Short mmCIF file of C-alpha atoms in Angstrom, two decimals:
data_model
loop_
_atom_site.label_atom_id
_atom_site.label_comp_id
_atom_site.label_asym_id
_atom_site.label_seq_id
_atom_site.Cartn_x
_atom_site.Cartn_y
_atom_site.Cartn_z
CA MET A 887 -0.37 0.40 -0.11
CA LYS A 888 2.79 2.83 1.00
CA ARG A 889 4.07 1.62 -2.82
CA ILE A 890 1.26 2.54 -3.96
CA LYS A 891 0.92 5.66 -2.37
CA PHE A 892 3.95 7.04 -3.24
CA TRP A 893 3.49 6.09 -6.55
CA ILE A 894 -0.25 7.72 -6.79
CA ARG A 895 1.65 11.35 -4.99
CA ASN A 896 4.80 11.06 -7.65
CA TYR A 897 2.73 11.26 -10.75
CA PHE A 898 -0.15 12.99 -9.48
CA GLY A 899 1.46 15.44 -7.40
CA PHE A 900 -0.92 15.01 -4.65
CA SER A 901 -0.95 15.97 -0.86
CA LYS A 902 -1.85 13.01 1.38
CA LYS A 903 -4.63 14.16 2.34
CA GLU A 904 -5.37 13.74 -2.17
CA THR A 905 -4.11 10.87 -2.34
CA ASN A 906 -6.19 8.93 0.63
CA GLY A 907 -9.08 10.94 -1.66
CA PHE A 908 -8.73 9.60 -4.35
CA ILE A 909 -7.32 5.25 -3.46
CA ILE A 910 -10.89 6.15 -2.03
CA ILE A 911 -12.86 7.45 -4.66
CA VAL A 912 -10.78 5.38 -6.75
CA THR A 913 -11.91 1.67 -4.73
CA ILE A 914 -15.66 2.82 -5.02
CA MET A 915 -15.69 3.29 -8.32
CA ILE A 916 -14.00 -0.33 -8.71
CA LEU A 917 -16.09 -1.57 -5.99
CA SER A 918 -19.02 0.74 -8.25
CA VAL A 919 -18.54 -0.99 -11.35
CA SER A 920 -17.14 -4.51 -9.98
CA GLY A 921 -21.04 -4.67 -8.42
CA VAL A 922 -22.92 -4.00 -12.30
CA LEU A 923 -20.60 -6.99 -13.49
CA VAL A 924 -21.14 -9.43 -10.83
CA TYR A 925 -24.39 -8.28 -9.58
CA PRO A 926 -26.16 -10.13 -12.95
CA TYR A 927 -24.75 -13.11 -12.26
CA VAL A 928 -25.87 -13.22 -8.23
CA ALA A 929 -28.78 -11.87 -9.02
CA GLY A 930 -29.45 -15.25 -11.27
CA LYS A 931 -28.88 -17.06 -9.41
CA ILE A 932 -30.82 -15.64 -6.97
CA PHE A 933 -33.75 -14.70 -9.23
CA GLY A 934 -33.70 -16.41 -12.34
CA ASN A 935 -32.01 -15.50 -15.14
CA ARG A 936 -35.47 -13.65 -16.11
CA GLN A 937 -35.72 -10.54 -13.81
CA VAL A 938 -32.05 -10.19 -14.49
CA GLU A 939 -32.43 -9.65 -18.27
CA ASN A 940 -34.31 -6.92 -17.51
CA LEU A 941 -32.15 -5.14 -15.74
CA ASP A 942 -32.53 -1.35 -15.78
CA GLN A 943 -29.70 -0.21 -18.86
CA ASN A 944 -30.19 3.60 -16.92
CA THR A 945 -28.24 2.41 -14.02
CA LEU A 946 -25.27 1.25 -16.60
CA ASP A 947 -25.25 4.16 -18.52
CA SER A 948 -25.39 6.72 -14.86
CA LEU A 949 -23.01 4.15 -13.31
CA GLU A 950 -20.71 4.62 -16.96
CA ALA A 951 -20.74 8.19 -16.95
CA LEU A 952 -19.56 8.71 -13.01
CA ILE A 953 -17.17 6.99 -13.99
CA ASP A 954 -15.84 8.93 -17.05
CA LYS A 955 -17.52 12.01 -15.15
CA GLN A 956 -14.24 11.88 -11.86
CA THR A 957 -11.24 10.55 -14.62
CA ALA A 958 -11.56 13.87 -16.21
CA GLU A 959 -12.17 15.92 -12.61
CA LEU A 960 -8.90 13.94 -11.39
CA ALA A 961 -7.46 13.95 -14.54
CA ALA A 962 -8.42 18.13 -15.18
CA LYS A 963 -6.59 18.47 -11.15
CA LYS A 964 -3.19 16.67 -11.87
CA ASP A 965 -3.13 19.04 -14.85
CA VAL A 966 -3.21 21.71 -12.64
CA LEU A 967 -1.49 20.84 -10.38
CA LYS A 968 1.66 20.10 -11.81
CA LYS A 969 1.37 24.10 -13.40
CA GLU A 970 2.03 25.18 -10.02
CA TYR A 971 4.67 22.64 -8.65
CA GLU A 972 6.13 24.35 -12.42
CA ALA A 973 5.31 27.64 -11.78
CA LYS A 974 7.03 27.25 -8.05
CA LYS A 975 9.70 25.87 -9.97
CA ALA A 976 10.93 28.93 -11.65
CA SER A 977 10.01 31.17 -9.42
CA THR A 978 13.01 30.35 -6.59
CA SER A 979 15.38 29.27 -9.62
CA SER A 980 14.69 33.31 -11.75
CA PRO A 981 17.79 34.87 -12.05
CA GLN A 982 16.40 37.65 -9.56
CA LYS A 983 16.04 35.89 -7.27
CA LYS A 984 19.69 34.52 -7.26
CA LYS A 985 20.01 38.40 -7.24
CA LYS A 986 19.29 38.18 -4.07
CA ARG A 987 21.11 35.89 -2.41
CA LYS A 988 24.91 37.29 -1.37
CA LYS A 989 27.63 35.19 -1.44
CA PHE A 990 29.10 35.37 2.62
CA VAL A 991 32.54 36.19 2.29
CA LYS A 992 34.41 36.38 5.68
CA GLU A 993 36.40 39.73 7.46
CA PRO A 994 40.22 39.22 6.77
CA ALA A 995 41.28 39.82 10.34
CA PHE A 996 43.65 42.60 9.20
CA GLN A 997 44.81 44.78 6.09
CA ALA A 998 47.02 46.93 6.32
CA LYS A 999 46.51 50.65 6.23
CA GLU A 1000 47.86 53.47 8.05
CA THR A 1001 50.21 52.95 10.78
CA PHE A 1002 50.61 55.26 13.81
CA ALA A 1003 52.31 54.39 17.56
CA PHE A 1004 49.92 53.21 19.66
CA ASP A 1005 50.05 52.05 23.74
CA PRO A 1006 47.00 48.32 22.58
CA ASN A 1007 45.62 49.01 26.79
CA VAL A 1008 44.45 52.26 25.67
CA ALA A 1009 44.00 52.81 22.05
CA THR A 1010 40.50 52.75 21.22
CA ILE A 1011 37.97 49.85 18.70
CA GLU A 1012 38.36 53.38 15.45
CA GLU A 1013 42.16 52.83 16.18
CA TRP A 1014 42.29 49.18 16.47
CA GLN A 1015 40.48 49.65 13.05
CA LYS A 1016 42.62 51.81 11.73
CA LEU A 1017 45.62 50.15 11.50
CA GLY A 1018 43.38 47.54 9.95
CA PHE A 1019 42.44 44.90 12.10
CA SER A 1020 38.64 43.95 11.60
CA ALA A 1021 35.78 45.06 13.56
CA ARG A 1022 35.55 42.23 15.47
CA LEU A 1023 39.05 41.41 15.68
CA SER A 1024 39.77 44.71 16.83
CA LYS A 1025 35.90 44.39 19.15
CA ARG A 1026 37.99 41.40 20.51
CA ILE A 1027 40.87 43.28 21.77
CA HIS A 1028 39.14 45.89 24.03
CA ASN A 1029 36.76 44.00 25.98
CA TYR A 1030 40.36 42.36 26.62
CA VAL A 1031 41.22 45.90 28.04
CA SER A 1032 37.50 46.84 29.12
CA LYS A 1033 37.08 43.49 31.73
CA GLY A 1034 41.56 44.22 33.70
CA GLY A 1035 43.39 41.75 30.61
CA ARG A 1036 46.56 44.31 30.43
CA PHE A 1037 49.58 43.72 28.03
CA HIS A 1038 53.06 43.84 29.59
CA GLN A 1039 55.38 43.59 26.66
CA LYS A 1040 55.29 43.86 22.12
CA SER A 1041 54.50 39.63 22.83
CA ASP A 1042 51.29 39.42 24.68
CA ILE A 1043 49.46 40.88 21.93
CA LYS A 1044 50.08 38.03 20.42
CA LYS A 1045 47.73 36.14 23.39
CA ILE A 1046 44.65 37.83 21.45
CA TYR A 1047 42.40 35.01 19.96
CA GLY A 1048 43.33 35.11 15.73
CA PHE A 1049 45.28 37.75 16.36
CA PRO A 1050 47.61 37.42 12.71
CA ASP A 1051 51.28 36.66 13.18
CA GLU A 1052 51.65 38.79 9.54
CA ALA A 1053 49.83 42.28 11.58
CA TYR A 1054 52.56 41.32 14.16
CA ASP A 1055 54.93 41.56 11.91
CA HIS A 1056 53.74 44.90 10.30
CA LEU A 1057 53.71 47.41 14.09
CA VAL A 1058 55.64 45.51 15.85
CA SER A 1059 57.48 48.75 15.83
CA TYR A 1060 54.58 51.39 16.97
CA ILE A 1061 54.01 49.33 19.84
CA GLN A 1062 54.12 51.72 22.64
CA LEU A 1063 55.44 48.31 24.86
CA PRO A 1064 58.47 47.26 25.97
CA ASP A 1065 60.08 44.28 24.18
CA LYS A 1066 60.32 41.88 27.36
CA ARG A 1067 59.18 43.21 30.48
CA GLU A 1068 60.77 44.85 33.47
CA ARG A 1069 60.14 42.37 36.40
CA LYS A 1070 61.26 43.76 40.35
CA TYR A 1071 62.82 41.16 42.32
CA ALA A 1072 63.53 41.82 45.99
CA SER A 1073 66.52 40.64 47.83
CA SER A 1074 66.86 36.87 48.84
CA ASN A 1075 69.77 39.11 51.17
CA PRO A 1076 68.14 41.09 54.41
CA TYR A 1077 71.85 42.01 55.27
CA GLU A 1078 71.13 43.84 51.63
CA SER A 1079 67.73 44.97 50.93
CA GLY A 1080 68.22 46.69 54.57
CA GLN A 1081 65.99 44.28 56.44
CA LYS A 1082 66.51 43.27 59.51
CA PHE A 1083 64.91 40.25 61.51
CA LYS A 1084 63.93 39.27 64.67
CA LYS A 1085 64.17 35.19 65.75
CA ARG A 1086 60.30 34.30 67.24
CA VAL A 1087 60.43 34.00 70.80
CA ILE A 1088 57.81 31.28 71.61
CA THR A 1089 56.89 31.38 75.62
CA PRO A 1090 56.52 27.67 76.21
CA PHE A 1091 53.05 27.03 77.73
CA GLU A 1092 50.59 24.03 79.47
CA LEU A 1093 48.76 22.33 76.69
CA ASN A 1094 46.11 21.73 78.87
CA GLU A 1095 45.08 25.95 79.41
CA ALA A 1096 46.61 26.84 76.09
CA ASP A 1097 45.30 29.67 73.95
CA THR A 1098 43.90 29.74 70.53
CA ALA A 1099 46.12 33.01 70.37
CA GLN A 1100 49.35 30.49 72.04
CA LEU A 1101 48.88 28.15 69.74
CA LYS A 1102 48.75 29.27 66.42
CA GLN A 1103 52.63 30.86 67.54
CA ILE A 1104 53.45 27.19 66.48
CA SER A 1105 54.11 27.30 62.82
CA GLY A 1106 51.52 24.93 60.84
CA ILE A 1107 49.37 25.11 63.12
CA GLY A 1108 46.64 28.16 61.89
CA GLU A 1109 43.25 29.55 63.43
CA LYS A 1110 41.18 26.58 61.85
CA LEU A 1111 43.65 23.57 63.14
CA SER A 1112 43.80 26.14 66.62
CA ALA A 1113 40.48 25.52 67.13
CA ARG A 1114 39.41 22.22 65.97
CA ILE A 1115 43.14 21.44 68.91
CA VAL A 1116 41.13 23.21 71.69
CA LYS A 1117 37.55 21.86 70.60
CA TYR A 1118 38.30 18.62 71.33
CA ARG A 1119 40.71 19.74 74.04
CA GLU A 1120 37.43 20.16 76.01
CA SER A 1121 35.74 17.33 74.95
CA LEU A 1122 38.23 15.04 76.24
CA GLY A 1123 38.08 16.94 79.30
CA GLY A 1124 42.64 17.85 79.09
CA PHE A 1125 44.70 15.54 77.47
CA VAL A 1126 46.98 13.30 78.84
CA ASN A 1127 48.61 11.46 76.86
CA PRO A 1128 50.87 14.01 73.54
CA ILE A 1129 49.74 10.68 71.54
CA GLN A 1130 46.59 12.05 71.73
CA LEU A 1131 47.47 14.92 69.52
CA LYS A 1132 46.78 12.64 66.78
CA ASP A 1133 43.04 12.46 66.77
CA VAL A 1134 42.94 16.17 66.31
CA TYR A 1135 41.78 16.04 62.21
CA GLY A 1136 44.44 17.91 60.20
CA LEU A 1137 47.01 17.82 62.73
CA LYS A 1138 50.51 16.21 60.87
CA PRO A 1139 52.68 14.49 62.94
CA GLU A 1140 55.57 17.13 62.49
CA VAL A 1141 53.37 19.45 63.65
CA ILE A 1142 52.79 18.38 66.64
CA GLU A 1143 56.15 16.64 67.45
CA GLU A 1144 56.96 21.10 66.73
CA LEU A 1145 54.00 21.66 69.40
CA LEU A 1146 55.68 19.26 72.04
CA LYS A 1147 58.25 21.77 72.13
CA TYR A 1148 56.98 24.44 73.88
CA ALA A 1149 53.59 22.72 75.15
CA SER A 1150 53.46 20.57 78.99
CA ILE A 1151 50.82 18.48 79.99
CA LYS A 1152 49.98 18.28 83.14
CA PRO A 1153 47.75 15.82 85.14
CA GLU A 1154 46.02 17.29 87.84
CA THR A 1155 44.94 20.45 85.12
CA ILE A 1156 41.92 17.33 83.88
CA LYS A 1157 38.61 17.10 84.76
CA LYS A 1158 36.81 14.33 84.95
CA ILE A 1159 32.40 13.21 84.68
CA ASN A 1160 31.42 11.85 87.83
CA VAL A 1161 29.22 8.29 86.03
CA ASN A 1162 27.52 8.20 89.50
CA THR A 1163 25.81 11.65 88.38
CA ALA A 1164 26.64 12.49 84.58
CA THR A 1165 23.05 12.49 82.18
CA TYR A 1166 23.20 10.28 79.46
CA GLU A 1167 23.01 13.99 77.85
CA GLN A 1168 26.48 14.59 79.21
CA LEU A 1169 28.65 11.04 79.08
CA LYS A 1170 27.23 11.23 75.74
CA THR A 1171 29.49 14.01 74.24
CA HIS A 1172 32.98 12.31 75.19
CA PRO A 1173 34.70 11.51 73.16
CA TYR A 1174 35.44 7.82 73.92
CA ILE A 1175 32.31 7.39 75.92
CA ARG A 1176 29.47 8.48 72.21
CA TYR A 1177 25.29 7.57 71.97
CA LYS A 1178 25.73 4.03 72.74
CA LEU A 1179 27.74 3.21 75.19
CA ALA A 1180 26.54 6.63 76.74
CA LYS A 1181 22.97 5.43 77.18
CA ILE A 1182 25.37 1.62 78.48
CA ILE A 1183 26.67 3.39 81.04
CA VAL A 1184 23.34 5.25 82.55
CA ASN A 1185 20.60 2.26 82.67
CA TYR A 1186 22.93 0.05 84.22
CA ARG A 1187 22.85 2.59 86.86
CA GLU A 1188 19.82 2.85 87.16
CA HIS A 1189 18.87 -1.45 87.66
CA HIS A 1190 22.03 -1.60 89.99
CA GLY A 1191 23.22 1.44 91.33
CA LYS A 1192 26.20 3.24 91.87
CA TYR A 1193 29.18 2.35 90.45
CA THR A 1194 31.93 2.74 92.89
CA SER A 1195 35.31 1.71 90.53
CA MET A 1196 36.79 0.75 86.98
CA ALA A 1197 35.79 -2.89 87.72
CA ASP A 1198 32.25 -1.82 88.57
CA LEU A 1199 32.47 -0.05 84.41
CA GLY A 1200 34.63 -2.91 83.56
CA LYS A 1201 31.54 -5.38 83.49
CA ILE A 1202 29.71 -3.30 80.65
CA LYS A 1203 29.87 -6.28 78.25
CA ILE A 1204 31.04 -3.28 75.18
CA LEU A 1205 33.36 -2.07 76.76
CA ASP A 1206 36.75 -3.34 76.37
CA GLN A 1207 39.75 -2.98 78.29
CA GLU A 1208 41.26 -0.48 75.74
CA THR A 1209 38.44 1.37 76.19
CA LEU A 1210 39.13 1.00 80.00
CA GLU A 1211 42.58 2.20 79.89
CA LYS A 1212 41.92 4.99 77.45
CA LEU A 1213 38.94 6.41 80.39
CA GLU A 1214 40.05 5.71 84.34
CA PRO A 1215 41.35 9.53 83.57
CA TYR A 1216 38.27 11.13 82.68
CA ILE A 1217 36.52 8.82 84.80
CA GLY A 1218 34.80 9.55 88.79
CA PHE A 1219 33.14 8.27 91.43
#
């Protein structure tokens, strides 16, 4: 069916709707003619040959006339559509239409024109165009400067996208910039520069009482890291052993080593937590206890009474020996 539709559309120049209508009409015509041809035979079988012979000749004539009329209409429509198609085709390919189509010609990026001394950091779009640059490239260079870009030496101008080498070669002697960028370096010798450096003196301090200002004196410890050390120390109740500093996130071993040159730890500064009076909220904040263990410690205390020693805490099954030893300096009864 698709092939038939394709053939009809190509031959008659019909649209999709017209093709479908044409097929319907032809189908009706075929059925009509078939009915006329088959009817005498079928009717003869049903009604007998006598009644079939009386078939109205006028009916056959009218059907034949209808078929001829519709065929003529289709042929006429084909001619009209064909003429419209040819006229449309001729109008699109006429010389007048062709003249209107302008061929795109790419504007060259640079064509040598005037020459004059210029500073690319202050030159206007008009000045770039006078030098021979295209409007597009002139605007690109100007936009680069207007957005904060700077040319420090002559060759910097070649960094502009699309800047032609021949333009640089032609104008290099007119660019009011140094051939090479001048750099000023500070002397690495303090005696040459006249600077005097004082050796930093750090007063030794107690780690559990130090504030962030004292901690920041240590090389490698800044604002965030000093605050992190103090926060972890307060949650513990104080540092007992220098090895605990390794638990502070971001504190590198070499920084810990530098810190311990000036910081000392006094055991008497440790703040203990009473497991018999501390609430769940207080216990859960300790780094060695946290939520689950805090809940178990409180529940065990409520069912078995007060703790009297670390041995009582050891009765809690989830508490291993290592955790008990870490907790011991911080637990009070």
